[in-house]
PDB file of C-alpha atoms in Angstrom:
ATOM      1  CA  UNK D   1     -30.255  10.500  -9.922  1.00 83.00           C
ATOM      2  CA  UNK D   2     -30.815  10.853  -6.215  1.00 90.00           C
ATOM      3  CA  UNK D   3     -27.796  10.320  -3.981  1.00 94.00           C
ATOM      4  CA  UNK D   4     -27.226   9.848  -0.267  1.00 94.00           C
ATOM      5  CA  UNK D   5     -24.259  12.199  -0.064  1.00 95.00           C
ATOM      6  CA  UNK D   6     -22.872  15.194  -1.864  1.00 96.00           C
ATOM      7  CA  UNK D   7     -19.126  15.891  -1.886  1.00 97.00           C
ATOM      8  CA  UNK D   8     -17.350  18.967  -3.161  1.00 97.00           C
ATOM      9  CA  UNK D   9     -13.687  18.400  -4.025  1.00 98.00           C
ATOM     10  CA  UNK D  10     -12.134  21.865  -3.995  1.00 98.00           C
ATOM     11  CA  UNK D  11      -8.594  22.691  -5.075  1.00 97.00           C
ATOM     12  CA  UNK D  12      -7.482  26.150  -3.911  1.00 97.00           C
ATOM     13  CA  UNK D  13      -4.396  27.747  -5.437  1.00 96.00           C
ATOM     14  CA  UNK D  14      -2.494  30.921  -4.695  1.00 95.00           C
ATOM     15  CA  UNK D  15      -3.654  31.018  -1.078  1.00 97.00           C
ATOM     16  CA  UNK D  16      -2.131  33.320   1.511  1.00 97.00           C
ATOM     17  CA  UNK D  17       0.855  31.399   2.883  1.00 96.00           C
ATOM     18  CA  UNK D  18       0.667  32.968   6.337  1.00 97.00           C
ATOM     19  CA  UNK D  19      -3.055  32.267   6.749  1.00 98.00           C
ATOM     20  CA  UNK D  20      -2.891  28.654   5.627  1.00 97.00           C
ATOM     21  CA  UNK D  21       0.072  28.021   7.924  1.00 97.00           C
ATOM     22  CA  UNK D  22      -1.947  29.137  10.966  1.00 97.00           C
ATOM     23  CA  UNK D  23      -3.936  26.398  12.649  1.00 97.00           C
ATOM     24  CA  UNK D  24      -5.994  28.969  14.528  1.00 97.00           C
ATOM     25  CA  UNK D  25      -6.957  30.917  11.399  1.00 98.00           C
ATOM     26  CA  UNK D  26      -7.727  27.839   9.287  1.00 98.00           C
ATOM     27  CA  UNK D  27      -9.828  26.347  12.085  1.00 98.00           C
ATOM     28  CA  UNK D  28     -11.735  29.622  12.545  1.00 98.00           C
ATOM     29  CA  UNK D  29     -12.431  29.857   8.796  1.00 98.00           C
ATOM     30  CA  UNK D  30     -13.728  26.291   8.560  1.00 98.00           C
ATOM     31  CA  UNK D  31     -15.983  26.544  11.597  1.00 98.00           C
ATOM     32  CA  UNK D  32     -17.367  29.805  10.193  1.00 98.00           C
ATOM     33  CA  UNK D  33     -17.877  28.086   6.822  1.00 98.00           C
ATOM     34  CA  UNK D  34     -19.815  25.242   8.439  1.00 97.00           C
ATOM     35  CA  UNK D  35     -21.980  27.711  10.328  1.00 97.00           C
ATOM     36  CA  UNK D  36     -22.609  29.795   7.191  1.00 97.00           C
ATOM     37  CA  UNK D  37     -23.693  26.590   5.446  1.00 97.00           C
ATOM     38  CA  UNK D  38     -26.281  26.064   8.200  1.00 97.00           C
ATOM     39  CA  UNK D  39     -24.529  22.844   9.166  1.00 96.00           C
ATOM     40  CA  UNK D  40     -24.604  21.656  12.770  1.00 95.00           C
ATOM     41  CA  UNK D  41     -21.038  21.522  14.077  1.00 95.00           C
ATOM     42  CA  UNK D  42     -20.361  18.555  16.372  1.00 93.00           C
ATOM     43  CA  UNK D  43     -16.627  18.982  16.808  1.00 93.00           C
ATOM     44  CA  UNK D  44     -13.562  20.312  15.040  1.00 95.00           C
ATOM     45  CA  UNK D  45      -9.966  19.176  15.244  1.00 94.00           C
ATOM     46  CA  UNK D  46      -7.098  20.990  13.574  1.00 95.00           C
ATOM     47  CA  UNK D  47      -3.354  20.422  13.780  1.00 93.00           C
ATOM     48  CA  UNK D  48      -0.298  22.339  12.695  1.00 88.00           C
ATOM     49  CA  UNK D  49       2.393  20.172  11.205  1.00 81.00           C
ATOM     50  CA  UNK D  50       6.146  20.693  11.203  1.00 73.00           C
ATOM     51  CA  UNK D  51       7.633  22.440   9.321  1.00 80.00           C
ATOM     52  CA  UNK D  52       4.563  23.650   7.389  1.00 88.00           C
ATOM     53  CA  UNK D  53       0.900  23.029   6.929  1.00 94.00           C
ATOM     54  CA  UNK D  54      -2.401  22.533   8.665  1.00 96.00           C
ATOM     55  CA  UNK D  55      -4.715  19.518   8.639  1.00 95.00           C
ATOM     56  CA  UNK D  56      -8.165  19.539  10.085  1.00 95.00           C
ATOM     57  CA  UNK D  57     -11.718  18.306  10.024  1.00 96.00           C
ATOM     58  CA  UNK D  58     -15.018  19.746  11.120  1.00 96.00           C
ATOM     59  CA  UNK D  59     -17.420  16.944  11.951  1.00 93.00           C
ATOM     60  CA  UNK D  60     -20.922  18.175  11.238  1.00 93.00           C
ATOM     61  CA  UNK D  61     -24.240  16.458  11.757  1.00 91.00           C
ATOM     62  CA  UNK D  62     -24.555  16.402   7.967  1.00 90.00           C
ATOM     63  CA  UNK D  63     -21.095  14.710   7.479  1.00 93.00           C
ATOM     64  CA  UNK D  64     -17.763  16.599   7.410  1.00 95.00           C
ATOM     65  CA  UNK D  65     -15.498  19.336   6.128  1.00 97.00           C
ATOM     66  CA  UNK D  66     -11.787  18.539   5.736  1.00 97.00           C
ATOM     67  CA  UNK D  67      -8.754  20.588   4.758  1.00 98.00           C
ATOM     68  CA  UNK D  68      -5.053  20.019   4.208  1.00 97.00           C
ATOM     69  CA  UNK D  69      -2.784  22.962   3.446  1.00 97.00           C
ATOM     70  CA  UNK D  70       0.642  23.341   1.859  1.00 96.00           C
ATOM     71  CA  UNK D  71       1.791  26.901   2.640  1.00 96.00           C
ATOM     72  CA  UNK D  72       5.012  26.354   0.718  1.00 94.00           C
ATOM     73  CA  UNK D  73       2.917  25.886  -2.445  1.00 94.00           C
ATOM     74  CA  UNK D  74       0.016  28.208  -1.572  1.00 95.00           C
ATOM     75  CA  UNK D  75      -2.252  25.197  -2.060  1.00 96.00           C
ATOM     76  CA  UNK D  76      -5.150  23.771  -0.041  1.00 97.00           C
ATOM     77  CA  UNK D  77      -7.141  20.591  -0.620  1.00 98.00           C
ATOM     78  CA  UNK D  78     -10.689  20.979   0.700  1.00 98.00           C
ATOM     79  CA  UNK D  79     -13.543  18.478   0.940  1.00 98.00           C
ATOM     80  CA  UNK D  80     -17.107  19.381   1.827  1.00 98.00           C
ATOM     81  CA  UNK D  81     -19.212  16.274   2.359  1.00 97.00           C
ATOM     82  CA  UNK D  82     -22.888  16.755   3.208  1.00 96.00           C
ATOM     83  CA  UNK D  83     -26.091  14.748   3.386  1.00 93.00           C
ATOM     84  CA  UNK D  84     -29.545  16.115   2.746  1.00 90.00           C
ATOM     85  CA  UNK D  85     -30.361  19.366   1.014  1.00 91.00           C
ATOM     86  CA  UNK D  86     -30.490  21.733   3.966  1.00 93.00           C
ATOM     87  CA  UNK D  87     -26.890  22.951   3.827  1.00 95.00           C
ATOM     88  CA  UNK D  88     -25.728  25.846   1.675  1.00 97.00           C
ATOM     89  CA  UNK D  89     -22.424  24.529   0.375  1.00 96.00           C
ATOM     90  CA  UNK D  90     -21.886  27.503  -1.931  1.00 96.00           C
ATOM     91  CA  UNK D  91     -21.943  29.792   1.095  1.00 97.00           C
ATOM     92  CA  UNK D  92     -19.370  27.552   2.797  1.00 97.00           C
ATOM     93  CA  UNK D  93     -17.105  27.625  -0.249  1.00 97.00           C
ATOM     94  CA  UNK D  94     -17.281  31.423  -0.407  1.00 97.00           C
ATOM     95  CA  UNK D  95     -16.204  31.711   3.233  1.00 98.00           C
ATOM     96  CA  UNK D  96     -13.323  29.288   2.617  1.00 98.00           C
ATOM     97  CA  UNK D  97     -12.144  30.933  -0.623  1.00 98.00           C
ATOM     98  CA  UNK D  98     -12.244  34.391   0.883  1.00 98.00           C
ATOM     99  CA  UNK D  99     -10.786  33.293   4.195  1.00 98.00           C
ATOM    100  CA  UNK D 100      -7.816  31.515   2.656  1.00 98.00           C
ATOM    101  CA  UNK D 101      -7.466  34.346   0.108  1.00 97.00           C
ATOM    102  CA  UNK D 102      -7.309  31.861  -2.740  1.00 97.00           C
ATOM    103  CA  UNK D 103      -6.540  33.340  -6.142  1.00 95.00           C
ATOM    104  CA  UNK D 104      -7.959  30.352  -8.020  1.00 95.00           C
ATOM    105  CA  UNK D 105     -10.344  27.583  -7.125  1.00 96.00           C
ATOM    106  CA  UNK D 106     -11.581  24.505  -8.937  1.00 96.00           C
ATOM    107  CA  UNK D 107     -14.475  22.460  -7.615  1.00 97.00           C
ATOM    108  CA  UNK D 108     -15.705  19.021  -8.608  1.00 97.00           C
ATOM    109  CA  UNK D 109     -18.963  17.677  -7.233  1.00 96.00           C
ATOM    110  CA  UNK D 110     -19.217  13.983  -6.453  1.00 97.00           C
ATOM    111  CA  UNK D 111     -22.578  12.346  -5.850  1.00 96.00           C
ATOM    112  CA  UNK D 112     -22.014   9.556  -3.322  1.00 96.00           C
ATOM    113  CA  UNK D 113     -24.290   6.576  -2.836  1.00 95.00           C
ATOM    114  CA  UNK D 114     -26.539   6.845  -5.871  1.00 93.00           C
ATOM    115  CA  UNK D 115     -29.843   5.476  -4.689  1.00 88.00           C
ATOM    116  CA  UNK D 116     -30.539   3.374  -7.776  1.00 84.00           C
ATOM    117  CA  UNK D 117     -27.211   1.609  -7.350  1.00 83.00           C
ATOM    118  CA  UNK D 118     -27.441   1.261  -3.583  1.00 85.00           C
ATOM    119  CA  UNK D 119     -30.839  -0.376  -3.990  1.00 73.00           C
ATOM    120  CA  UNK D 120     -29.399  -3.091  -6.236  1.00 74.00           C
ATOM    121  CA  UNK D 121     -26.982  -4.283  -3.589  1.00 74.00           C
ATOM    122  CA  UNK D 122     -29.081  -3.886  -0.468  1.00 66.00           C
ATOM    123  CA  UNK D 123     -30.371  -7.238   0.682  1.00 55.00           C
ATOM    124  CA  UNK D 124     -30.862  -6.799   4.414  1.00 53.00           C
ATOM    125  CA  UNK D 125     -33.242  -9.720   4.738  1.00 50.00           C
ATOM    126  CA  UNK D 126     -30.712 -12.137   3.234  1.00 48.00           C
ATOM    127  CA  UNK D 127     -27.910 -10.770   5.372  1.00 45.00           C
ATOM    128  CA  UNK D 128     -30.027 -10.999   8.494  1.00 48.00           C
ATOM    129  CA  UNK D 129     -30.809 -14.624   7.754  1.00 43.00           C
ATOM    130  CA  UNK D 130     -27.153 -15.511   7.410  1.00 46.00           C
ATOM    131  CA  UNK D 131     -26.313 -13.649  10.619  1.00 47.00           C
ATOM    132  CA  UNK D 132     -28.657 -15.716  12.737  1.00 40.00           C
TER     133      UNK D 132
ATOM    134  CA  UNK A   1       2.331  13.941 -12.770  1.00 83.00           C
ATOM    135  CA  UNK A   2       3.434  14.309  -9.189  1.00 90.00           C
ATOM    136  CA  UNK A   3       0.783  15.342  -6.681  1.00 94.00           C
ATOM    137  CA  UNK A   4       0.782  16.561  -3.097  1.00 94.00           C
ATOM    138  CA  UNK A   5      -2.088  14.346  -1.985  1.00 95.00           C
ATOM    139  CA  UNK A   6      -3.688  11.067  -2.898  1.00 96.00           C
ATOM    140  CA  UNK A   7      -7.381  10.443  -2.229  1.00 97.00           C
ATOM    141  CA  UNK A   8      -9.272   7.186  -2.576  1.00 97.00           C
ATOM    142  CA  UNK A   9     -13.021   7.629  -2.975  1.00 98.00           C
ATOM    143  CA  UNK A  10     -14.511   4.272  -2.027  1.00 98.00           C
ATOM    144  CA  UNK A  11     -18.155   3.295  -2.366  1.00 97.00           C
ATOM    145  CA  UNK A  12     -19.033   0.165  -0.380  1.00 97.00           C
ATOM    146  CA  UNK A  13     -22.286  -1.656  -1.060  1.00 96.00           C
ATOM    147  CA  UNK A  14     -24.006  -4.598   0.570  1.00 95.00           C
ATOM    148  CA  UNK A  15     -22.303  -3.979   3.917  1.00 97.00           C
ATOM    149  CA  UNK A  16     -23.401  -5.703   7.120  1.00 97.00           C
ATOM    150  CA  UNK A  17     -26.166  -3.495   8.518  1.00 96.00           C
ATOM    151  CA  UNK A  18     -25.422  -4.339  12.143  1.00 97.00           C
ATOM    152  CA  UNK A  19     -21.713  -3.627  11.851  1.00 97.00           C
ATOM    153  CA  UNK A  20     -22.100  -0.299  10.057  1.00 97.00           C
ATOM    154  CA  UNK A  21     -24.679   0.824  12.592  1.00 97.00           C
ATOM    155  CA  UNK A  22     -22.218   0.308  15.464  1.00 97.00           C
ATOM    156  CA  UNK A  23     -20.034   3.308  16.221  1.00 97.00           C
ATOM    157  CA  UNK A  24     -17.681   1.123  18.264  1.00 97.00           C
ATOM    158  CA  UNK A  25     -17.180  -1.428  15.484  1.00 98.00           C
ATOM    159  CA  UNK A  26     -16.775   1.150  12.714  1.00 98.00           C
ATOM    160  CA  UNK A  27     -14.292   3.144  14.807  1.00 98.00           C
ATOM    161  CA  UNK A  28     -12.301   0.009  15.604  1.00 98.00           C
ATOM    162  CA  UNK A  29     -12.164  -0.997  11.924  1.00 98.00           C
ATOM    163  CA  UNK A  30     -10.977   2.424  10.790  1.00 98.00           C
ATOM    164  CA  UNK A  31      -8.283   2.746  13.444  1.00 98.00           C
ATOM    165  CA  UNK A  32      -7.077  -0.734  12.526  1.00 98.00           C
ATOM    166  CA  UNK A  33      -7.116   0.258   8.843  1.00 98.00           C
ATOM    167  CA  UNK A  34      -5.003   3.332   9.553  1.00 97.00           C
ATOM    168  CA  UNK A  35      -2.540   1.256  11.543  1.00 97.00           C
ATOM    169  CA  UNK A  36      -2.359  -1.414   8.840  1.00 97.00           C
ATOM    170  CA  UNK A  37      -1.601   1.353   6.342  1.00 97.00           C
ATOM    171  CA  UNK A  38       1.366   2.376   8.513  1.00 97.00           C
ATOM    172  CA  UNK A  39      -0.267   5.767   9.060  1.00 96.00           C
ATOM    173  CA  UNK A  40       0.341   7.640  12.299  1.00 95.00           C
ATOM    174  CA  UNK A  41      -2.998   8.096  14.071  1.00 95.00           C
ATOM    175  CA  UNK A  42      -3.362  11.462  15.795  1.00 93.00           C
ATOM    176  CA  UNK A  43      -6.996  11.204  16.865  1.00 93.00           C
ATOM    177  CA  UNK A  44     -10.263   9.579  15.873  1.00 95.00           C
ATOM    178  CA  UNK A  45     -13.789  10.798  16.393  1.00 94.00           C
ATOM    179  CA  UNK A  46     -16.852   8.725  15.581  1.00 95.00           C
ATOM    180  CA  UNK A  47     -20.528   9.384  16.219  1.00 94.00           C
ATOM    181  CA  UNK A  48     -23.689   7.341  16.018  1.00 88.00           C
ATOM    182  CA  UNK A  49     -26.591   9.214  14.533  1.00 81.00           C
ATOM    183  CA  UNK A  50     -30.299   8.776  15.170  1.00 73.00           C
ATOM    184  CA  UNK A  51     -32.038   6.722  13.945  1.00 80.00           C
ATOM    185  CA  UNK A  52     -29.284   5.074  11.858  1.00 88.00           C
ATOM    186  CA  UNK A  53     -25.733   5.522  10.748  1.00 94.00           C
ATOM    187  CA  UNK A  54     -22.215   6.311  11.843  1.00 96.00           C
ATOM    188  CA  UNK A  55     -19.975   9.220  10.862  1.00 95.00           C
ATOM    189  CA  UNK A  56     -16.344   9.434  11.733  1.00 95.00           C
ATOM    190  CA  UNK A  57     -12.865  10.582  10.902  1.00 96.00           C
ATOM    191  CA  UNK A  58      -9.416   9.349  11.758  1.00 96.00           C
ATOM    192  CA  UNK A  59      -6.962  12.209  11.635  1.00 93.00           C
ATOM    193  CA  UNK A  60      -3.587  10.796  10.672  1.00 93.00           C
ATOM    194  CA  UNK A  61      -0.249  12.529  10.326  1.00 91.00           C
ATOM    195  CA  UNK A  62      -0.508  11.825   6.598  1.00 90.00           C
ATOM    196  CA  UNK A  63      -4.029  13.441   6.309  1.00 93.00           C
ATOM    197  CA  UNK A  64      -7.308  11.632   7.123  1.00 95.00           C
ATOM    198  CA  UNK A  65      -9.687   8.719   6.768  1.00 97.00           C
ATOM    199  CA  UNK A  66     -13.435   9.490   6.785  1.00 97.00           C
ATOM    200  CA  UNK A  67     -16.548   7.324   6.705  1.00 98.00           C
ATOM    201  CA  UNK A  68     -20.303   7.842   6.613  1.00 97.00           C
ATOM    202  CA  UNK A  69     -22.604   4.831   6.812  1.00 97.00           C
ATOM    203  CA  UNK A  70     -26.236   4.185   5.873  1.00 96.00           C
ATOM    204  CA  UNK A  71     -27.202   0.869   7.507  1.00 96.00           C
ATOM    205  CA  UNK A  72     -30.691   1.093   6.021  1.00 94.00           C
ATOM    206  CA  UNK A  73     -29.087   0.881   2.559  1.00 94.00           C
ATOM    207  CA  UNK A  74     -26.065  -1.279   3.435  1.00 95.00           C
ATOM    208  CA  UNK A  75     -23.942   1.547   2.020  1.00 96.00           C
ATOM    209  CA  UNK A  76     -20.787   3.298   3.249  1.00 97.00           C
ATOM    210  CA  UNK A  77     -18.952   6.273   1.749  1.00 98.00           C
ATOM    211  CA  UNK A  78     -15.244   6.107   2.561  1.00 98.00           C
ATOM    212  CA  UNK A  79     -12.423   8.561   1.866  1.00 98.00           C
ATOM    213  CA  UNK A  80      -8.754   7.790   2.373  1.00 98.00           C
ATOM    214  CA  UNK A  81      -6.634  10.916   1.947  1.00 97.00           C
ATOM    215  CA  UNK A  82      -2.875  10.557   2.313  1.00 96.00           C
ATOM    216  CA  UNK A  83       0.284  12.501   1.596  1.00 93.00           C
ATOM    217  CA  UNK A  84       3.608  10.984   0.745  1.00 91.00           C
ATOM    218  CA  UNK A  85       4.210   7.437  -0.411  1.00 91.00           C
ATOM    219  CA  UNK A  86       4.834   5.696   2.908  1.00 93.00           C
ATOM    220  CA  UNK A  87       1.266   4.534   3.564  1.00 95.00           C
ATOM    221  CA  UNK A  88      -0.164   1.284   2.238  1.00 97.00           C
ATOM    222  CA  UNK A  89      -3.646   2.371   1.195  1.00 96.00           C
ATOM    223  CA  UNK A  90      -4.475  -0.994  -0.344  1.00 96.00           C
ATOM    224  CA  UNK A  91      -3.927  -2.620   3.037  1.00 97.00           C
ATOM    225  CA  UNK A  92      -6.240  -0.049   4.616  1.00 97.00           C
ATOM    226  CA  UNK A  93      -8.943  -0.704   2.014  1.00 97.00           C
ATOM    227  CA  UNK A  94      -8.727  -4.451   2.609  1.00 97.00           C
ATOM    228  CA  UNK A  95      -9.254  -3.992   6.348  1.00 98.00           C
ATOM    229  CA  UNK A  96     -12.217  -1.698   5.701  1.00 98.00           C
ATOM    230  CA  UNK A  97     -13.851  -3.932   3.062  1.00 98.00           C
ATOM    231  CA  UNK A  98     -13.476  -7.027   5.213  1.00 98.00           C
ATOM    232  CA  UNK A  99     -14.429  -5.257   8.422  1.00 98.00           C
ATOM    233  CA  UNK A 100     -17.640  -3.768   7.011  1.00 98.00           C
ATOM    234  CA  UNK A 101     -18.311  -7.058   5.173  1.00 97.00           C
ATOM    235  CA  UNK A 102     -18.929  -5.191   1.922  1.00 97.00           C
ATOM    236  CA  UNK A 103     -20.183  -7.318  -0.952  1.00 95.00           C
ATOM    237  CA  UNK A 104     -19.129  -4.786  -3.582  1.00 95.00           C
ATOM    238  CA  UNK A 105     -16.653  -1.927  -3.627  1.00 96.00           C
ATOM    239  CA  UNK A 106     -15.754   0.700  -6.200  1.00 96.00           C
ATOM    240  CA  UNK A 107     -12.724   2.916  -5.751  1.00 97.00           C
ATOM    241  CA  UNK A 108     -11.712   6.077  -7.591  1.00 97.00           C
ATOM    242  CA  UNK A 109      -8.318   7.620  -7.025  1.00 96.00           C
ATOM    243  CA  UNK A 110      -7.995  11.390  -7.045  1.00 97.00           C
ATOM    244  CA  UNK A 111      -4.610  13.050  -7.296  1.00 96.00           C
ATOM    245  CA  UNK A 112      -4.832  16.299  -5.328  1.00 96.00           C
ATOM    246  CA  UNK A 113      -2.566  19.286  -5.807  1.00 95.00           C
ATOM    247  CA  UNK A 114      -0.811  18.382  -9.039  1.00 93.00           C
ATOM    248  CA  UNK A 115       2.617  19.910  -8.660  1.00 88.00           C
ATOM    249  CA  UNK A 116       2.806  21.345 -12.184  1.00 84.00           C
ATOM    250  CA  UNK A 117      -0.459  23.205 -11.619  1.00 83.00           C
ATOM    251  CA  UNK A 118       0.352  24.312  -8.089  1.00 85.00           C
ATOM    252  CA  UNK A 119       3.611  25.794  -9.331  1.00 73.00           C
ATOM    253  CA  UNK A 120       1.784  28.021 -11.818  1.00 74.00           C
ATOM    254  CA  UNK A 121      -0.201  29.754  -9.110  1.00 73.00           C
ATOM    255  CA  UNK A 122       2.352  29.923  -6.327  1.00 66.00           C
ATOM    256  CA  UNK A 123       3.768  33.416  -6.056  1.00 55.00           C
ATOM    257  CA  UNK A 124       4.795  33.696  -2.422  1.00 53.00           C
ATOM    258  CA  UNK A 125       7.191  36.572  -3.038  1.00 49.00           C
ATOM    259  CA  UNK A 126       4.443  38.716  -4.559  1.00 48.00           C
ATOM    260  CA  UNK A 127       2.035  37.841  -1.785  1.00 45.00           C
ATOM    261  CA  UNK A 128       4.627  38.655   0.876  1.00 48.00           C
ATOM    262  CA  UNK A 129       5.262  42.033  -0.715  1.00 44.00           C
ATOM    263  CA  UNK A 130       1.589  42.938  -0.614  1.00 46.00           C
ATOM    264  CA  UNK A 131       1.303  41.729   2.999  1.00 47.00           C
ATOM    265  CA  UNK A 132       3.971  44.113   4.261  1.00 40.00           C
TER     266      UNK A 132
END
């Protein structure tokens, strides 16, 4: 089925604790990943939390990348959400896995906004009538 | 099982096309949702895309909220990612559903970073030895 969005839910284990505790390194890796995916980066905001961990998002024209890291567990939760079929999400994942030096990765793909289902609920003409 | 993160994957159908095409309204709803959840908002960045749609993220201390809207389909893809158990994610969802005037909503909860699994892969002492 066709979908409006594509989301990769990636769990990365055994990551390098020093890398994933560095806001600068994590931010650099995620911007590089977005570029390697041929996504258009709009902005990126990353923060280092006390005592450990980095949170951040890269807003891309095609949706977003997000990451949250737990250096004390060597674990990172990564989301890659894209629209359209022009981005290379496998290339982005490779940059992220290598950059964070993850020993293990599991990825689940979610298809968001299945068009058949969306069509059943979309009644713009009715809504417009009630708005006026 | 205990997990490091909690993620709600929400699909909202039959939303008000005018509201979800307004970057100001969508941003206001999501900041209000984060506040109602007792999350600590760090920053929020929303964009209006041509010809339709809004993308945005609220970075909170506890992780992030993200939304992508398709006014032409009355559809919004929403993610609520939180850490810890101090946020009220149901309250956030209620603000979002009401604010976007969604007729239908489906929510899937993902538990990210299951602690039993994370523990199997976390070998910081070995990694530190190889780093030096």
